[in-house]
Amino acid sequence: MTKTTGFIGRRDFLKTGATFLTASSAALAATGSSAAPEFPDNMLYPGVEDEAYGSPSPYEADVVRKVFPQNEKSTLTASFTPLHVQKGIITPSGLHFGAHHSGVAEVDPETHELFIHGMTDRPLKFTARDLIRYPLSGGINFLECGGNSAPQGYHPEAQQMPLQYLHGLVSGSEWIGVPVRLLLQEAGLDPRAKWAIAEGADAGSLARSIPLQKLMDDAIIALYQNGERLRPAQGYPMRLFLPGWEGNTSVKWLRRLEVTDRPAYTREESRHYSETLADGSIEGFSMYMGVKSVITHPSAGQVLPDKGYYQVNGLAWSGFGKISKVEVSDDGGKNWVPANIEGPVLNKSLTRFTLPWHWDGKPVHLKSRAIDERGNVQPTHEAWKSRYFEGSRNHYNAIQTWFIDAQGAISNVF
Amino acid sequence: MSSKKQILYVIAIGFFAANGVTAEETPALGQIIPTEELAGLSTTVYPDGEGLPPGSGTVQAGKVVYEDQCSICHGANGEGDMSMYIPILASTGKPDHGFHWSTGHSWPYATSLFEYIRTAMPPFNPKELSDEEIYAVTAYILHMNGFLPEDGEVSQSTLPDIKMPAQDYISSKWEKEESQY
């Protein structure tokens, strides 16, 4: 690799490896000659008993979601995942993002029923207890709100917000449940049926029209998230889960699937989750989440304490399939270096990428660009903006640029 | 279904049949929904009016409902307050900024207004309005947008006939993408 970028190639590493070695053996020698440190209390006194349900270390108390609150006029609320501390493709369930139009519904699993009716041979209902006995399947998938990264699409100037607020409406989990196909087959589909209206048991009866094709493909009624039953904020006791699609379509607290031959144009799909295109027309039913990536370390809200070695870390995902490549640039997009894709590389899942990097202390523009297996390339901010009307803010998936100044402060720039 | 998916589907069926495997055995625990539970279960309303209950309401009656139960949040003229996440219900035309669409100019079908108000509004005490009140306040929102005169009225049969301007400029991205992939 020619040294036009600060990314560390294998050969560079071998060369500098010697320096690391010298430094660490010097440190060892120093420890050997001094008195051993005293035992800390935790090595002198036995610890407390474990809890029935474990919680994070009290030292990690600031690893929390940022909750955008309800106000006295609106029940809409959003909770943002702390991506800036996340390493890995699974978001702990309690840190999973949430976007709730009518608050978090408290649903009793004993009385809650899922109704499947409309253009079916038989109208059927199921309890969560029934569903758990079905063949379960699922996988590790990302879920992203259609409004994730909205400040980037909406504001003409780049806003100085931390990563969590800019891109924290995406998370990754293992979702396990009953393939919707099995339940539709049990109810028997009218051959003219093409859609189903999915409705939640929340105060606003949130509803979306879902094409049957998706429901017969990889859709599940999710019952488990990351090994345990769903959290209330994720739709307990059951939610629709549509891998790769706009988060709002994965209707939480699922109560009804009304099989039909046409969409209903519910409130959510009329304007709220639709976009305005550059020509002033409205584009709805934007189901797939486009290919996207973001560098989480370093990112806005963090500071580089010193020049030298850093591991660039980030996440990439696509609603169309697997991530095939992520590239990183530290010169504003002139040169792109392929990042290491850290497995597993899963379909419609967060995918971790890393790259060793040497910061020379000079101001840099750091960015990542993802490409998926269908050949979709993450667009530049300018290309994204040119597709949409000023102020249209959903489905922003453009390349994120972090500007690192000579002091190591990181800001969001376009 | 794309033709590729269709082929896979057919192959899959053929495969399972040939092997005599019941590919998708389930415990089949679905209970038939009794007829009396089915009636009134759906609150979905379709653009052609399917799902609308019998009834009607006038712009004049809707003004009373609106001023009583809606204007405190949505504003006297449906201007909303996006800083509080209160959508703009009414405007005179298309906005010059994508965030400032009104319901009247961004929703393609007036039937969706009925459905949404019936199930979700007002947000802290939803599902309390009568069908007559919902028809009336729907008529009033349409009036504020200029789609109904002051002495106008909507009913189960006329609401689907209201021509919302967005019908002329809304498209489905899913349809475009589905043909591509």
PDB file of N, CA and C in Angstrom, chain A residues 337-390:
ATOM      1  N   VAL A 337     -10.007   2.720   0.965  1.00  0.00           N
ATOM      2  CA  VAL A 337      -9.290   1.512   1.368  1.00  0.00           C
ATOM      3  C   VAL A 337     -10.327   0.491   1.840  1.00  0.00           C
ATOM      4  N   PRO A 338     -10.245  -0.757   1.355  1.00  0.00           N
ATOM      5  CA  PRO A 338     -11.228  -1.743   1.820  1.00  0.00           C
ATOM      6  C   PRO A 338     -11.058  -2.007   3.317  1.00  0.00           C
ATOM      7  N   ALA A 339     -12.162  -1.993   4.034  1.00  0.00           N
ATOM      8  CA  ALA A 339     -12.131  -2.296   5.473  1.00  0.00           C
ATOM      9  C   ALA A 339     -12.172  -3.801   5.663  1.00  0.00           C
ATOM     10  N   ASN A 340     -11.756  -4.271   6.837  1.00  0.00           N
ATOM     11  CA  ASN A 340     -11.909  -5.691   7.163  1.00  0.00           C
ATOM     12  C   ASN A 340     -13.349  -5.919   7.571  1.00  0.00           C
ATOM     13  N   ILE A 341     -14.003  -6.862   6.912  1.00  0.00           N
ATOM     14  CA  ILE A 341     -15.356  -7.218   7.319  1.00  0.00           C
ATOM     15  C   ILE A 341     -15.216  -8.289   8.381  1.00  0.00           C
ATOM     16  N   GLU A 342     -15.640  -7.982   9.579  1.00  0.00           N
ATOM     17  CA  GLU A 342     -15.547  -8.937  10.680  1.00  0.00           C
ATOM     18  C   GLU A 342     -16.823  -9.769  10.651  1.00  0.00           C
ATOM     19  N   GLY A 343     -16.673 -11.084  10.512  1.00  0.00           N
ATOM     20  CA  GLY A 343     -17.858 -11.924  10.412  1.00  0.00           C
ATOM     21  C   GLY A 343     -18.693 -11.914  11.668  1.00  0.00           C
ATOM     22  N   PRO A 344     -19.864 -12.510  11.663  1.00  0.00           N
ATOM     23  CA  PRO A 344     -20.474 -13.119  10.498  1.00  0.00           C
ATOM     24  C   PRO A 344     -21.103 -12.075   9.564  1.00  0.00           C
ATOM     25  N   VAL A 345     -21.095 -12.409   8.275  1.00  0.00           N
ATOM     26  CA  VAL A 345     -21.757 -11.552   7.299  1.00  0.00           C
ATOM     27  C   VAL A 345     -23.119 -12.173   7.011  1.00  0.00           C
ATOM     28  N   LEU A 346     -24.160 -11.575   7.550  1.00  0.00           N
ATOM     29  CA  LEU A 346     -25.484 -12.173   7.477  1.00  0.00           C
ATOM     30  C   LEU A 346     -26.417 -11.318   6.629  1.00  0.00           C
ATOM     31  N   ASN A 347     -27.443 -12.000   6.135  1.00  0.00           N
ATOM     32  CA  ASN A 347     -28.457 -11.363   5.318  1.00  0.00           C
ATOM     33  C   ASN A 347     -29.217 -10.312   6.134  1.00  0.00           C
ATOM     34  N   LYS A 348     -29.334  -9.090   5.637  1.00  0.00           N
ATOM     35  CA  LYS A 348     -30.138  -8.047   6.289  1.00  0.00           C
ATOM     36  C   LYS A 348     -29.772  -7.909   7.758  1.00  0.00           C
ATOM     37  N   SER A 349     -28.479  -7.835   7.987  1.00  0.00           N
ATOM     38  CA  SER A 349     -27.985  -7.770   9.368  1.00  0.00           C
ATOM     39  C   SER A 349     -26.936  -6.677   9.490  1.00  0.00           C
ATOM     40  N   LEU A 350     -26.787  -6.153  10.699  1.00  0.00           N
ATOM     41  CA  LEU A 350     -25.645  -5.301  10.952  1.00  0.00           C
ATOM     42  C   LEU A 350     -24.395  -6.132  10.681  1.00  0.00           C
ATOM     43  N   THR A 351     -23.390  -5.506  10.105  1.00  0.00           N
ATOM     44  CA  THR A 351     -22.141  -6.176   9.785  1.00  0.00           C
ATOM     45  C   THR A 351     -21.025  -5.270  10.288  1.00  0.00           C
ATOM     46  N   ARG A 352     -20.103  -5.848  11.037  1.00  0.00           N
ATOM     47  CA  ARG A 352     -19.064  -5.031  11.659  1.00  0.00           C
ATOM     48  C   ARG A 352     -17.867  -4.902  10.721  1.00  0.00           C
ATOM     49  N   PHE A 353     -17.326  -3.710  10.636  1.00  0.00           N
ATOM     50  CA  PHE A 353     -16.090  -3.549   9.867  1.00  0.00           C
ATOM     51  C   PHE A 353     -15.060  -2.800  10.710  1.00  0.00           C
ATOM     52  N   THR A 354     -13.808  -3.096  10.439  1.00  0.00           N
ATOM     53  CA  THR A 354     -12.716  -2.445  11.182  1.00  0.00           C
ATOM     54  C   THR A 354     -11.593  -2.111  10.205  1.00  0.00           C
ATOM     55  N   LEU A 355     -10.716  -1.243  10.634  1.00  0.00           N
ATOM     56  CA  LEU A 355      -9.517  -0.948   9.854  1.00  0.00           C
ATOM     57  C   LEU A 355      -8.500  -0.288  10.778  1.00  0.00           C
ATOM     58  N   PRO A 356      -7.275  -0.856  10.837  1.00  0.00           N
ATOM     59  CA  PRO A 356      -6.257  -0.174  11.647  1.00  0.00           C
ATOM     60  C   PRO A 356      -5.880   1.142  10.972  1.00  0.00           C
ATOM     61  N   TRP A 357      -5.683   2.158  11.768  1.00  0.00           N
ATOM     62  CA  TRP A 357      -5.484   3.493  11.199  1.00  0.00           C
ATOM     63  C   TRP A 357      -4.496   4.267  12.051  1.00  0.00           C
ATOM     64  N   HIS A 358      -3.702   5.055  11.377  1.00  0.00           N
ATOM     65  CA  HIS A 358      -2.729   5.893  12.067  1.00  0.00           C
ATOM     66  C   HIS A 358      -3.093   7.345  11.812  1.00  0.00           C
ATOM     67  N   TRP A 359      -3.389   8.049  12.898  1.00  0.00           N
ATOM     68  CA  TRP A 359      -3.725   9.474  12.743  1.00  0.00           C
ATOM     69  C   TRP A 359      -2.474  10.306  12.968  1.00  0.00           C
ATOM     70  N   ASP A 360      -2.175  11.105  11.948  1.00  0.00           N
ATOM     71  CA  ASP A 360      -0.926  11.883  12.033  1.00  0.00           C
ATOM     72  C   ASP A 360      -1.129  13.225  12.751  1.00  0.00           C
ATOM     73  N   GLY A 361      -2.319  13.444  13.302  1.00  0.00           N
ATOM     74  CA  GLY A 361      -2.545  14.674  14.068  1.00  0.00           C
ATOM     75  C   GLY A 361      -3.019  15.840  13.220  1.00  0.00           C
ATOM     76  N   LYS A 362      -3.118  15.629  11.903  1.00  0.00           N
ATOM     77  CA  LYS A 362      -3.589  16.709  11.021  1.00  0.00           C
ATOM     78  C   LYS A 362      -5.100  16.575  10.817  1.00  0.00           C
ATOM     79  N   PRO A 363      -5.792  17.660  10.499  1.00  0.00           N
ATOM     80  CA  PRO A 363      -7.242  17.574  10.260  1.00  0.00           C
ATOM     81  C   PRO A 363      -7.550  16.591   9.129  1.00  0.00           C
ATOM     82  N   VAL A 364      -8.556  15.731   9.353  1.00  0.00           N
ATOM     83  CA  VAL A 364      -8.918  14.750   8.318  1.00  0.00           C
ATOM     84  C   VAL A 364     -10.434  14.631   8.191  1.00  0.00           C
ATOM     85  N   HIS A 365     -10.847  14.183   7.021  1.00  0.00           N
ATOM     86  CA  HIS A 365     -12.248  13.822   6.791  1.00  0.00           C
ATOM     87  C   HIS A 365     -12.309  12.299   6.675  1.00  0.00           C
ATOM     88  N   LEU A 366     -13.018  11.686   7.610  1.00  0.00           N
ATOM     89  CA  LEU A 366     -13.086  10.222   7.678  1.00  0.00           C
ATOM     90  C   LEU A 366     -14.477   9.773   7.269  1.00  0.00           C
ATOM     91  N   LYS A 367     -14.564   8.820   6.360  1.00  0.00           N
ATOM     92  CA  LYS A 367     -15.889   8.342   5.940  1.00  0.00           C
ATOM     93  C   LYS A 367     -15.858   6.879   5.521  1.00  0.00           C
ATOM     94  N   SER A 368     -17.036   6.258   5.525  1.00  0.00           N
ATOM     95  CA  SER A 368     -17.140   4.869   5.090  1.00  0.00           C
ATOM     96  C   SER A 368     -18.233   4.760   4.041  1.00  0.00           C
ATOM     97  N   ARG A 369     -18.097   3.756   3.179  1.00  0.00           N
ATOM     98  CA  ARG A 369     -19.035   3.550   2.077  1.00  0.00           C
ATOM     99  C   ARG A 369     -19.302   2.053   1.965  1.00  0.00           C
ATOM    100  N   ALA A 370     -20.564   1.678   2.030  1.00  0.00           N
ATOM    101  CA  ALA A 370     -20.915   0.249   1.978  1.00  0.00           C
ATOM    102  C   ALA A 370     -21.503  -0.112   0.627  1.00  0.00           C
ATOM    103  N   ILE A 371     -21.273  -1.366   0.238  1.00  0.00           N
ATOM    104  CA  ILE A 371     -21.816  -1.915  -1.004  1.00  0.00           C
ATOM    105  C   ILE A 371     -22.443  -3.254  -0.646  1.00  0.00           C
ATOM    106  N   ASP A 372     -23.651  -3.529  -1.160  1.00  0.00           N
ATOM    107  CA  ASP A 372     -24.271  -4.813  -0.803  1.00  0.00           C
ATOM    108  C   ASP A 372     -24.169  -5.807  -1.944  1.00  0.00           C
ATOM    109  N   GLU A 373     -24.639  -7.028  -1.674  1.00  0.00           N
ATOM    110  CA  GLU A 373     -24.469  -8.111  -2.652  1.00  0.00           C
ATOM    111  C   GLU A 373     -25.268  -7.881  -3.934  1.00  0.00           C
ATOM    112  N   ARG A 374     -26.243  -6.967  -3.901  1.00  0.00           N
ATOM    113  CA  ARG A 374     -26.962  -6.640  -5.132  1.00  0.00           C
ATOM    114  C   ARG A 374     -26.263  -5.546  -5.928  1.00  0.00           C
ATOM    115  N   GLY A 375     -25.128  -5.080  -5.397  1.00  0.00           N
ATOM    116  CA  GLY A 375     -24.394  -4.028  -6.097  1.00  0.00           C
ATOM    117  C   GLY A 375     -24.862  -2.628  -5.753  1.00  0.00           C
ATOM    118  N   ASN A 376     -25.768  -2.493  -4.786  1.00  0.00           N
ATOM    119  CA  ASN A 376     -26.173  -1.154  -4.342  1.00  0.00           C
ATOM    120  C   ASN A 376     -25.003  -0.492  -3.625  1.00  0.00           C
ATOM    121  N   VAL A 377     -24.735   0.752  -3.980  1.00  0.00           N
ATOM    122  CA  VAL A 377     -23.624   1.492  -3.377  1.00  0.00           C
ATOM    123  C   VAL A 377     -24.205   2.625  -2.537  1.00  0.00           C
ATOM    124  N   GLN A 378     -23.704   2.760  -1.320  1.00  0.00           N
ATOM    125  CA  GLN A 378     -24.182   3.847  -0.463  1.00  0.00           C
ATOM    126  C   GLN A 378     -23.901   5.191  -1.144  1.00  0.00           C
ATOM    127  N   PRO A 379     -24.918   6.050  -1.275  1.00  0.00           N
ATOM    128  CA  PRO A 379     -24.720   7.300  -2.016  1.00  0.00           C
ATOM    129  C   PRO A 379     -23.988   8.369  -1.205  1.00  0.00           C
ATOM    130  N   THR A 380     -23.450   9.355  -1.905  1.00  0.00           N
ATOM    131  CA  THR A 380     -22.882  10.512  -1.212  1.00  0.00           C
ATOM    132  C   THR A 380     -24.039  11.377  -0.708  1.00  0.00           C
ATOM    133  N   HIS A 381     -23.723  12.277   0.195  1.00  0.00           N
ATOM    134  CA  HIS A 381     -24.749  13.194   0.706  1.00  0.00           C
ATOM    135  C   HIS A 381     -25.376  13.990  -0.449  1.00  0.00           C
ATOM    136  N   GLU A 382     -24.525  14.451  -1.358  1.00  0.00           N
ATOM    137  CA  GLU A 382     -25.016  15.269  -2.483  1.00  0.00           C
ATOM    138  C   GLU A 382     -25.950  14.452  -3.372  1.00  0.00           C
ATOM    139  N   ALA A 383     -25.564  13.206  -3.652  1.00  0.00           N
ATOM    140  CA  ALA A 383     -26.404  12.371  -4.516  1.00  0.00           C
ATOM    141  C   ALA A 383     -27.743  12.102  -3.837  1.00  0.00           C
ATOM    142  N   TRP A 384     -27.692  11.844  -2.527  1.00  0.00           N
ATOM    143  CA  TRP A 384     -28.945  11.584  -1.799  1.00  0.00           C
ATOM    144  C   TRP A 384     -29.842  12.821  -1.855  1.00  0.00           C
ATOM    145  N   LYS A 385     -29.245  13.980  -1.554  1.00  0.00           N
ATOM    146  CA  LYS A 385     -30.037  15.214  -1.519  1.00  0.00           C
ATOM    147  C   LYS A 385     -30.670  15.509  -2.874  1.00  0.00           C
ATOM    148  N   SER A 386     -29.974  15.158  -3.941  1.00  0.00           N
ATOM    149  CA  SER A 386     -30.490  15.510  -5.266  1.00  0.00           C
ATOM    150  C   SER A 386     -31.720  14.672  -5.624  1.00  0.00           C
ATOM    151  N   ARG A 387     -31.901  13.534  -4.952  1.00  0.00           N
ATOM    152  CA  ARG A 387     -33.078  12.706  -5.239  1.00  0.00           C
ATOM    153  C   ARG A 387     -34.325  13.248  -4.542  1.00  0.00           C
ATOM    154  N   TYR A 388     -34.142  13.943  -3.410  1.00  0.00           N
ATOM    155  CA  TYR A 388     -35.276  14.358  -2.579  1.00  0.00           C
ATOM    156  C   TYR A 388     -35.473  15.866  -2.562  1.00  0.00           C
ATOM    157  N   PHE A 389     -36.687  16.239  -2.217  1.00  0.00           N
ATOM    158  CA  PHE A 389     -37.090  17.634  -2.067  1.00  0.00           C
ATOM    159  C   PHE A 389     -36.505  18.170  -0.763  1.00  0.00           C
ATOM    160  N   GLU A 390     -36.190  19.448  -0.719  1.00  0.00           N
ATOM    161  CA  GLU A 390     -35.674  20.055   0.506  1.00  0.00           C
ATOM    162  C   GLU A 390     -36.622  19.769   1.679  1.00  0.00           C
TER     163      GLU A 390
END
